[in-house]
Coordinates of N, CA, C and O in Angstrom, one line a residue:
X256 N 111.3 142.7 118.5 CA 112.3 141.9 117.8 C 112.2 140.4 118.2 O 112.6 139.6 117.4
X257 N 111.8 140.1 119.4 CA 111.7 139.2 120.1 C 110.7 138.3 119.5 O 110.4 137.1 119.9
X258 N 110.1 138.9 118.5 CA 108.4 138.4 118.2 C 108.9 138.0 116.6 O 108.5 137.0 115.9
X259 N 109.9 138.9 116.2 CA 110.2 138.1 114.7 C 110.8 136.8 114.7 O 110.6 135.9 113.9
X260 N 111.9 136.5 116.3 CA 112.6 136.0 116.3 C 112.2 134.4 116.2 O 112.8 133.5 115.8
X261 N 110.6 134.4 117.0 CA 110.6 133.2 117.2 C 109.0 132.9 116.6 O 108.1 132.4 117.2
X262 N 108.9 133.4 115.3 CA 107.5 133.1 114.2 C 108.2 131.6 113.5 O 109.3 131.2 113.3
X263 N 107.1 131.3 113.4 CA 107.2 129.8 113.0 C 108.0 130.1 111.1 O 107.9 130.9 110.2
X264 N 108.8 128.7 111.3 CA 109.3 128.4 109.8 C 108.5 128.8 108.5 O 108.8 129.3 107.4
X265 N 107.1 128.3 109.0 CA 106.9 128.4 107.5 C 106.0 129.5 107.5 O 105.0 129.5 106.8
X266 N 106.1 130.7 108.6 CA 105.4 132.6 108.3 C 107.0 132.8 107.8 O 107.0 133.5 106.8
X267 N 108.2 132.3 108.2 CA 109.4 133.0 108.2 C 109.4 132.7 106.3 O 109.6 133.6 105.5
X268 N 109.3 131.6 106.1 CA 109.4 131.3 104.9 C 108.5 132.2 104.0 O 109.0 133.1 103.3
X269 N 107.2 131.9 104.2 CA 106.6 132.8 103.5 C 106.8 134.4 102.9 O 106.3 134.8 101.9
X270 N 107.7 135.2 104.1 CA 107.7 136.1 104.2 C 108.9 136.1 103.6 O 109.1 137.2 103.0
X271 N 109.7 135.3 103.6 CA 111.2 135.6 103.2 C 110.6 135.3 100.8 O 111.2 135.9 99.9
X272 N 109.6 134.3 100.8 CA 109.2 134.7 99.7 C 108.8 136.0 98.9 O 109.1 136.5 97.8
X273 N 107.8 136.3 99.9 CA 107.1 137.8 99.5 C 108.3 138.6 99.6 O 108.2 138.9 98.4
X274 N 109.3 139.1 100.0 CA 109.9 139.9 100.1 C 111.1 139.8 98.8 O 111.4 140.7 98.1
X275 N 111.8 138.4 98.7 CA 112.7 138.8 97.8 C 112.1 138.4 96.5 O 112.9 138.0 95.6
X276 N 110.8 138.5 96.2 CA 109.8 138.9 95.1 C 109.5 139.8 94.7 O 109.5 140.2 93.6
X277 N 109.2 140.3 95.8 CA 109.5 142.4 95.9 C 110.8 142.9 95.6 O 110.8 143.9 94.9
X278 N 111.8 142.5 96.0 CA 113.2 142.6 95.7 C 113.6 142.7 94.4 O 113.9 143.8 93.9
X279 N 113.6 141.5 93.5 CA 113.8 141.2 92.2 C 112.8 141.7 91.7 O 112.9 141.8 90.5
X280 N 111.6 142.2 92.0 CA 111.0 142.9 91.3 C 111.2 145.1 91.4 O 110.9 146.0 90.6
X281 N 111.9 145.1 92.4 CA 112.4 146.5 92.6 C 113.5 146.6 91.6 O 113.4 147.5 90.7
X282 N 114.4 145.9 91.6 CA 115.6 145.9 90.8 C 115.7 145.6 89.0 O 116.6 145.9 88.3
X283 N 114.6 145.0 88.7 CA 113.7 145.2 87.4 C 114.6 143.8 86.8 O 115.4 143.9 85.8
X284 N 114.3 142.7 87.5 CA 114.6 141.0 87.0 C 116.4 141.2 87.4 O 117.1 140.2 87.3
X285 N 116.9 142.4 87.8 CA 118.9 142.4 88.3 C 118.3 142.1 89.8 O 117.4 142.6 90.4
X286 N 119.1 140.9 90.2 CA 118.4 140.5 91.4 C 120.1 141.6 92.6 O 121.0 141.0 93.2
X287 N 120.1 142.8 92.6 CA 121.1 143.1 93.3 C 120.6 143.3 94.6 O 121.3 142.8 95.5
X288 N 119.3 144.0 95.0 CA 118.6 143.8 96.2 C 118.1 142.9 96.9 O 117.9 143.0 98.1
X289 N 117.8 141.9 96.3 CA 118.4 140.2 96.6 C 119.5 139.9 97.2 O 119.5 139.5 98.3
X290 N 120.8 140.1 96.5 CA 121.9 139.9 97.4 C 122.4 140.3 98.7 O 123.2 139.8 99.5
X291 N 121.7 141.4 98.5 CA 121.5 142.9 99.4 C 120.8 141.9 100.5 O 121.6 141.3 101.2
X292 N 120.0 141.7 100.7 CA 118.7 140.8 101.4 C 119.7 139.7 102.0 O 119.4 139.4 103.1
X293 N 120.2 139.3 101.7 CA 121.2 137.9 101.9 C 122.0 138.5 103.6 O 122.6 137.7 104.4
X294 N 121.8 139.6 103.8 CA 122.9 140.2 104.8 C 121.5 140.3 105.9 O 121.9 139.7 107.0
X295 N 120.3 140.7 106.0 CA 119.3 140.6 107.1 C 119.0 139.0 107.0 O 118.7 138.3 108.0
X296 N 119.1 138.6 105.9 CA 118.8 136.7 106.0 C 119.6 136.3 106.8 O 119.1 135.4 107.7
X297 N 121.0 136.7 106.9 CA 122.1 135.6 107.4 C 122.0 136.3 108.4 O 122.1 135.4 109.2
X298 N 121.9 137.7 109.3 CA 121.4 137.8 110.6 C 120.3 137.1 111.1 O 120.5 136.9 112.4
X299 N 119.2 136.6 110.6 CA 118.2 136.3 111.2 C 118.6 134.9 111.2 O 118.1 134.3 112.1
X300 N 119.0 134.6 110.8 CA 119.5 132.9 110.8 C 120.7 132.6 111.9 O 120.9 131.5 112.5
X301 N 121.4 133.7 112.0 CA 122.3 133.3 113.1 C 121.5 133.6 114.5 O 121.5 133.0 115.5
X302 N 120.9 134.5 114.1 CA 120.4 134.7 115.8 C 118.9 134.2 116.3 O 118.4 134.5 117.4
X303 N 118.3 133.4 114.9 CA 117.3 132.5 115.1 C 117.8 130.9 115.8 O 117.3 130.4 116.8
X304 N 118.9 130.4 114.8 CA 119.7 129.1 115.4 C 120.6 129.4 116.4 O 121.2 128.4 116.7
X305 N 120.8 130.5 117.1 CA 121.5 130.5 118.6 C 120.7 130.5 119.5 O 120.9 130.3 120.7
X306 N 119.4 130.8 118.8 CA 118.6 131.3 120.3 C 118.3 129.4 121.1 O 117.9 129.4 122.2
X307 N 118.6 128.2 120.4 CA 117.7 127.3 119.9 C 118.9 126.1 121.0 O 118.6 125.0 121.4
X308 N 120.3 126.9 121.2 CA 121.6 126.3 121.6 C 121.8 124.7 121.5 O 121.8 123.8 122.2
X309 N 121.9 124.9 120.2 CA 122.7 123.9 119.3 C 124.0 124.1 119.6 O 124.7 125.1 120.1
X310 N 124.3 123.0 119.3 CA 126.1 122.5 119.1 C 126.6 123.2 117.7 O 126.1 123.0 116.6
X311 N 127.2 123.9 117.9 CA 128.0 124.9 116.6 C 127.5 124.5 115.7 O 126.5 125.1 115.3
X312 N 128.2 122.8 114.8 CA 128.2 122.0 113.8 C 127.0 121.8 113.5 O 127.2 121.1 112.5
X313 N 125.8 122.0 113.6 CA 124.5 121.6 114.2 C 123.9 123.2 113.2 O 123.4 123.4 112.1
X314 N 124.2 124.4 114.4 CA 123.9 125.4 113.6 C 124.4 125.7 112.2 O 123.8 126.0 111.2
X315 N 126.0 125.7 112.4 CA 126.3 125.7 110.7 C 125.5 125.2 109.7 O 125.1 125.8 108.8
X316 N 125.4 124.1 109.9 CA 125.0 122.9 108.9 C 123.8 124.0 108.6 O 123.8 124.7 107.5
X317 N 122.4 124.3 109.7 CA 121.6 124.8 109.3 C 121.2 125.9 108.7 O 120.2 126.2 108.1
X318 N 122.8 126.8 109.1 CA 122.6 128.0 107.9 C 122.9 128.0 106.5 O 122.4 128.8 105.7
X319 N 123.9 126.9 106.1 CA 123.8 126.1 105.0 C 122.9 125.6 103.9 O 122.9 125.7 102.7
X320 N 122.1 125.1 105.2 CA 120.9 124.7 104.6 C 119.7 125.7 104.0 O 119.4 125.6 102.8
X321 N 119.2 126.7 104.9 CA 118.5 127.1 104.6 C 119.0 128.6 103.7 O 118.1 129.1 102.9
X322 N 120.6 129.4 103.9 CA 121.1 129.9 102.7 C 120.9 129.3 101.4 O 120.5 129.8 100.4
X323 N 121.3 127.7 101.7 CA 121.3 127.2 100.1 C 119.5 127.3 99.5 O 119.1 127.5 98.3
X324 N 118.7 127.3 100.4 CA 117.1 127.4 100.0 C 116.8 128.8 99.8 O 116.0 128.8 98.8
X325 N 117.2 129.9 100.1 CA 116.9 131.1 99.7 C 117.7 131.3 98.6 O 117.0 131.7 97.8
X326 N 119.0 131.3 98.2 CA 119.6 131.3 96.5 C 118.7 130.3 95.6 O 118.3 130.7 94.5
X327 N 118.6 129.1 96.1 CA 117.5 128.3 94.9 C 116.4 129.2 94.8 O 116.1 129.5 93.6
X328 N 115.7 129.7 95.8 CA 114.4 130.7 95.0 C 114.7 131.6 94.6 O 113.8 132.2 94.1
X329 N 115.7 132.3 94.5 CA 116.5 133.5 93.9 C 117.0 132.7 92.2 O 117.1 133.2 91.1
X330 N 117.2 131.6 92.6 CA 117.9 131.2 90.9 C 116.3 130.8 90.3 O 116.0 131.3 89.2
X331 N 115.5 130.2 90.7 CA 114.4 129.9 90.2 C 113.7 131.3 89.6 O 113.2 131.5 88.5
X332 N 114.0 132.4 90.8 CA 113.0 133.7 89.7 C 114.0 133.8 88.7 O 113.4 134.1 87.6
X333 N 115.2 133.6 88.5 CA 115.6 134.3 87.3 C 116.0 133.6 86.2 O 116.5 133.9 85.2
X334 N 115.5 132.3 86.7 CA 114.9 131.1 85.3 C 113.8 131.3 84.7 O 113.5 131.0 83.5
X335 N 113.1 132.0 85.8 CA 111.7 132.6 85.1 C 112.1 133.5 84.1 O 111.7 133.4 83.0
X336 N 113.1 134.8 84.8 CA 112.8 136.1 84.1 C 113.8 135.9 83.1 O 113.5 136.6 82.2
X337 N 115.1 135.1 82.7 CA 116.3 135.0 82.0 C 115.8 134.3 81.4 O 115.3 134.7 80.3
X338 N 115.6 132.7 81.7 CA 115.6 131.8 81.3 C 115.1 131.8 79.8 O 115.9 131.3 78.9
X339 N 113.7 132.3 79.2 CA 113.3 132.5 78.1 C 114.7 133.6 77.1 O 114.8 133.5 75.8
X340 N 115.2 134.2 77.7 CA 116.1 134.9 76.9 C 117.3 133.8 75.8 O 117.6 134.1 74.6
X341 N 117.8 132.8 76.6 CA 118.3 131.7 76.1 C 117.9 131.3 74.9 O 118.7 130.7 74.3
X342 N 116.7 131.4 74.4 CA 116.7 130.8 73.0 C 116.9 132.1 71.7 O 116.6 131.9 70.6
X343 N 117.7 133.5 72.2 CA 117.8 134.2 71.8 C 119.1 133.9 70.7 O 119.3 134.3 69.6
X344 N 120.0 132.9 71.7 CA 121.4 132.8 71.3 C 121.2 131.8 70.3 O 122.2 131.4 69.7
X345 N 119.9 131.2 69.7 CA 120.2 130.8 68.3 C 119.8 131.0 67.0 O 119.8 130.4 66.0
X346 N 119.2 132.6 67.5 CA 118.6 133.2 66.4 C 119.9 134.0 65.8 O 120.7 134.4 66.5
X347 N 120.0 134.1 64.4 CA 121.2 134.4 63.9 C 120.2 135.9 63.5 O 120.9 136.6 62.7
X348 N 119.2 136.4 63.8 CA 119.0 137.8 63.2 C 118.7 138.9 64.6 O 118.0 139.9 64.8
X349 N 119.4 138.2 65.4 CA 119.1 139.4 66.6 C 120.6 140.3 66.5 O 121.8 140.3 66.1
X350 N 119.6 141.2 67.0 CA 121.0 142.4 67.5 C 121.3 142.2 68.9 O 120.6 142.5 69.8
X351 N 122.4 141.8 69.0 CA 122.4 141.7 70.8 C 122.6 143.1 71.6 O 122.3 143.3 72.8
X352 N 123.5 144.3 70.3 CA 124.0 145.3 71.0 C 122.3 146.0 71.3 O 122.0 146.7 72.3
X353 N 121.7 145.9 70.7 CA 120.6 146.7 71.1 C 119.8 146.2 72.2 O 118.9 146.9 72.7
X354 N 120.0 145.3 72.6 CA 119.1 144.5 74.0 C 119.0 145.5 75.2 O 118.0 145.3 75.9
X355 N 119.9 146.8 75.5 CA 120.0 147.1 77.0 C 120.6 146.3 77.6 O 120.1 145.8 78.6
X356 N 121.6 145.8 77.3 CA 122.8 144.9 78.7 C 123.7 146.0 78.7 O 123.5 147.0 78.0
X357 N 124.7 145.8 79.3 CA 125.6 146.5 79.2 C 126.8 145.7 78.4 O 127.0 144.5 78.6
X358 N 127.5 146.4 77.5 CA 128.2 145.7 76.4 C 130.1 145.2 77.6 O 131.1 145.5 76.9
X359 N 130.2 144.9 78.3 CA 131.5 145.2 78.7 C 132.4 143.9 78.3 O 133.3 143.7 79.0
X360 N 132.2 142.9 77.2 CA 133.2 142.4 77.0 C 133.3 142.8 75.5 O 132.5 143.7 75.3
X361 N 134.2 142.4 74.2 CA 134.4 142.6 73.2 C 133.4 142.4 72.1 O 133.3 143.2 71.2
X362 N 132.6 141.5 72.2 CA 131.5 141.0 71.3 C 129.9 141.2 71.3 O 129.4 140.3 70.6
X363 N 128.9 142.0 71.7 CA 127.7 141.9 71.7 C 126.8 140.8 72.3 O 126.0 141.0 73.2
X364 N 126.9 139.4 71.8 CA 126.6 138.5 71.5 C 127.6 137.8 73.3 O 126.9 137.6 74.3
X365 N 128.7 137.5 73.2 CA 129.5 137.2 74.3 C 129.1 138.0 75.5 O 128.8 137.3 76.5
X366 N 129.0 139.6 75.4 CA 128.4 140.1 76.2 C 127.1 139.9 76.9 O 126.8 140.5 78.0
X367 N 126.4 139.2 76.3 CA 124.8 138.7 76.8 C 124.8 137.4 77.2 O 123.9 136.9 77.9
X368 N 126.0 136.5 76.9 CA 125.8 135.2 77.6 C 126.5 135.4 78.7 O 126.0 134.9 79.7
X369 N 127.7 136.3 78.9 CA 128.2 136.4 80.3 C 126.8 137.3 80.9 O 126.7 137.0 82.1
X370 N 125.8 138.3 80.6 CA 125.1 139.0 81.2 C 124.1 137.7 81.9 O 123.8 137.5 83.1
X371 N 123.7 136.9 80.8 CA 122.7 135.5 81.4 C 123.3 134.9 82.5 O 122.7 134.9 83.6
X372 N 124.7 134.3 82.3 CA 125.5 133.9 83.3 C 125.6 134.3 84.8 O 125.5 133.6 85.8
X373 N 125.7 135.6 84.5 CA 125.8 136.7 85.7 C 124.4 136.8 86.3 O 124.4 137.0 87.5
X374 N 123.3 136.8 85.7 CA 122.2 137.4 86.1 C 121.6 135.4 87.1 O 121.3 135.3 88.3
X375 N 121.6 134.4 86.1 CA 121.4 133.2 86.7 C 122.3 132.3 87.7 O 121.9 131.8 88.8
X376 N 123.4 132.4 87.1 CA 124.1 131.6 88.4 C 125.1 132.4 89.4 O 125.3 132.0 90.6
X377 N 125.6 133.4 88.9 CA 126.4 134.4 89.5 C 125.7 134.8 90.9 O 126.0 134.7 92.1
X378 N 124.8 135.4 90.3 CA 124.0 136.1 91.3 C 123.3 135.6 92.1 O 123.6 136.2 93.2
X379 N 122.3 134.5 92.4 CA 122.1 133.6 93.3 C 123.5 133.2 94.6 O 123.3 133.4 95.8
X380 N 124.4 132.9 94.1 CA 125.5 131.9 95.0 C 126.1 133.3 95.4 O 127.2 133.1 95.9
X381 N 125.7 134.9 95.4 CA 126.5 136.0 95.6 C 125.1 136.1 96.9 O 125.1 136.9 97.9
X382 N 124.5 135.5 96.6 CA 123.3 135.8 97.8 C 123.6 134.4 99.0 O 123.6 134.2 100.2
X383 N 123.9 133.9 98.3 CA 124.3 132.4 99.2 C 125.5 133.1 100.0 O 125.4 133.3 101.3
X384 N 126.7 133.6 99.4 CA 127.6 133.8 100.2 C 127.6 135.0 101.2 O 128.4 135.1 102.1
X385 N 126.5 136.1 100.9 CA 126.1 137.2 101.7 C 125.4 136.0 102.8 O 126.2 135.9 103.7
X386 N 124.8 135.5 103.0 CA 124.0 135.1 103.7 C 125.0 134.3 104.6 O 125.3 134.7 105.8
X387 N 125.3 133.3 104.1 CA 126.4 132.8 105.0 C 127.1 133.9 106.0 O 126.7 134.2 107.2
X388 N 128.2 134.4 105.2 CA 128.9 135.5 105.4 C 128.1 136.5 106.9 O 128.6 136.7 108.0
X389 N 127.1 136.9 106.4 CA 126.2 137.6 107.5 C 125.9 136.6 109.1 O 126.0 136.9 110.3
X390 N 125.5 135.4 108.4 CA 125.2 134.7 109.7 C 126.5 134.3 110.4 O 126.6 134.5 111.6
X391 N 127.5 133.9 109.8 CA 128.5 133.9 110.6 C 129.1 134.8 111.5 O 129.7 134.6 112.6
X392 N 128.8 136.0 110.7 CA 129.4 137.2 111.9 C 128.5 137.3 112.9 O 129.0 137.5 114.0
X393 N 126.9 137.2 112.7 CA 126.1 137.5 113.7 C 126.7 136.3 114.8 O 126.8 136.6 116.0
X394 N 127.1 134.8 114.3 CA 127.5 134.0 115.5 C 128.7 134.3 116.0 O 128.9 133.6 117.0
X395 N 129.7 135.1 115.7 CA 131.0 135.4 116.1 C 130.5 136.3 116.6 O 130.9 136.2 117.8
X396 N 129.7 137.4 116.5 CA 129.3 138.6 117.8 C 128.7 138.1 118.7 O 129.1 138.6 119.7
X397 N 127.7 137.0 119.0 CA 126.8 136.8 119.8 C 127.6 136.0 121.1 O 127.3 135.8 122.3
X398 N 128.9 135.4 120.3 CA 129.6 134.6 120.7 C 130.7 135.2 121.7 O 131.2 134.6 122.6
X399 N 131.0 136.7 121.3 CA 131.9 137.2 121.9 C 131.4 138.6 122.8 O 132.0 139.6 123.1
X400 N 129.7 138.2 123.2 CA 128.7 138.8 124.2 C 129.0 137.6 125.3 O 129.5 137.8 126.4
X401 N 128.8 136.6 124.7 CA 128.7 135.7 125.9 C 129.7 135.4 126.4 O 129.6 134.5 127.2
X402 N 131.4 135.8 126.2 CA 131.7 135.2 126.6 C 132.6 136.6 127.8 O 133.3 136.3 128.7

């Protein structure tokens, strides 16, 4: 554990690529194991920037930072995999009920822009706040070892 903890930025990066590529690609373009992922991110971030004994404000900032960098590559795959779906909404001969979304608001059509919604911006910033969320607790435990 000791050996993950202190691999350089950009094996950590890389790896945190390949994996929530594998992710959104398990979940078939629903990035839910992505989000899922946001909870080992934000441990490894809290207990990567403690090991480092920074000034609190110092580490916050940097889990900030690099949460907000793992939701942008989470929003970017599903610009990839969504994004083309958007020009759907100006074709007046699609069936939307037939797409495979799930229909849960009143209209077909309404139903697939909140599903776009949900699937591009929802879902990224649900990984941002797992991630946060995770590293904070990991610093509130490590915090209440030491003291």
């Amino acid at each position: 554990m000791r050996c993950t903890l202190e691999m350089d930025t950009k094996t950590a990066l890389v790896s945190y690529i390949i994996l929530d590529t594998i992710f959104v690609g398990i979940g078939m373009g629903v990035p839910f194991f992505c989000i899922l992922f946001g909870f080992p991110v934000g441990w490894y971030l809290g207990k990567r920037l403690s090991i480092n004994n920074l000034h609190i404000s110092d580490i916050l900032k940097s889990i900030l930072k690099y949460a907000t960098f793992t939701s942008l590559f989470t929003l970017v795959l599903m610009l990839i995999i969504w994004g083309p779906m958007t020009i759907m909404l100006g074709d007046p001969t699609v069936n939307f009920a037939n797409l495979g979304i799930p229909l849960i608001l009143y209209d077909p059509k309404i139903s697939f822009i909140g599903w776009l919604i949900l699937m591009i911006i929802i879902s990224p910033f649900l990984q941002l706040l797992t991630t946060v969320f995770a590293s904070n607790v990991t610093l509130w435990r490590s915090s209440k070892k030491t003291n």
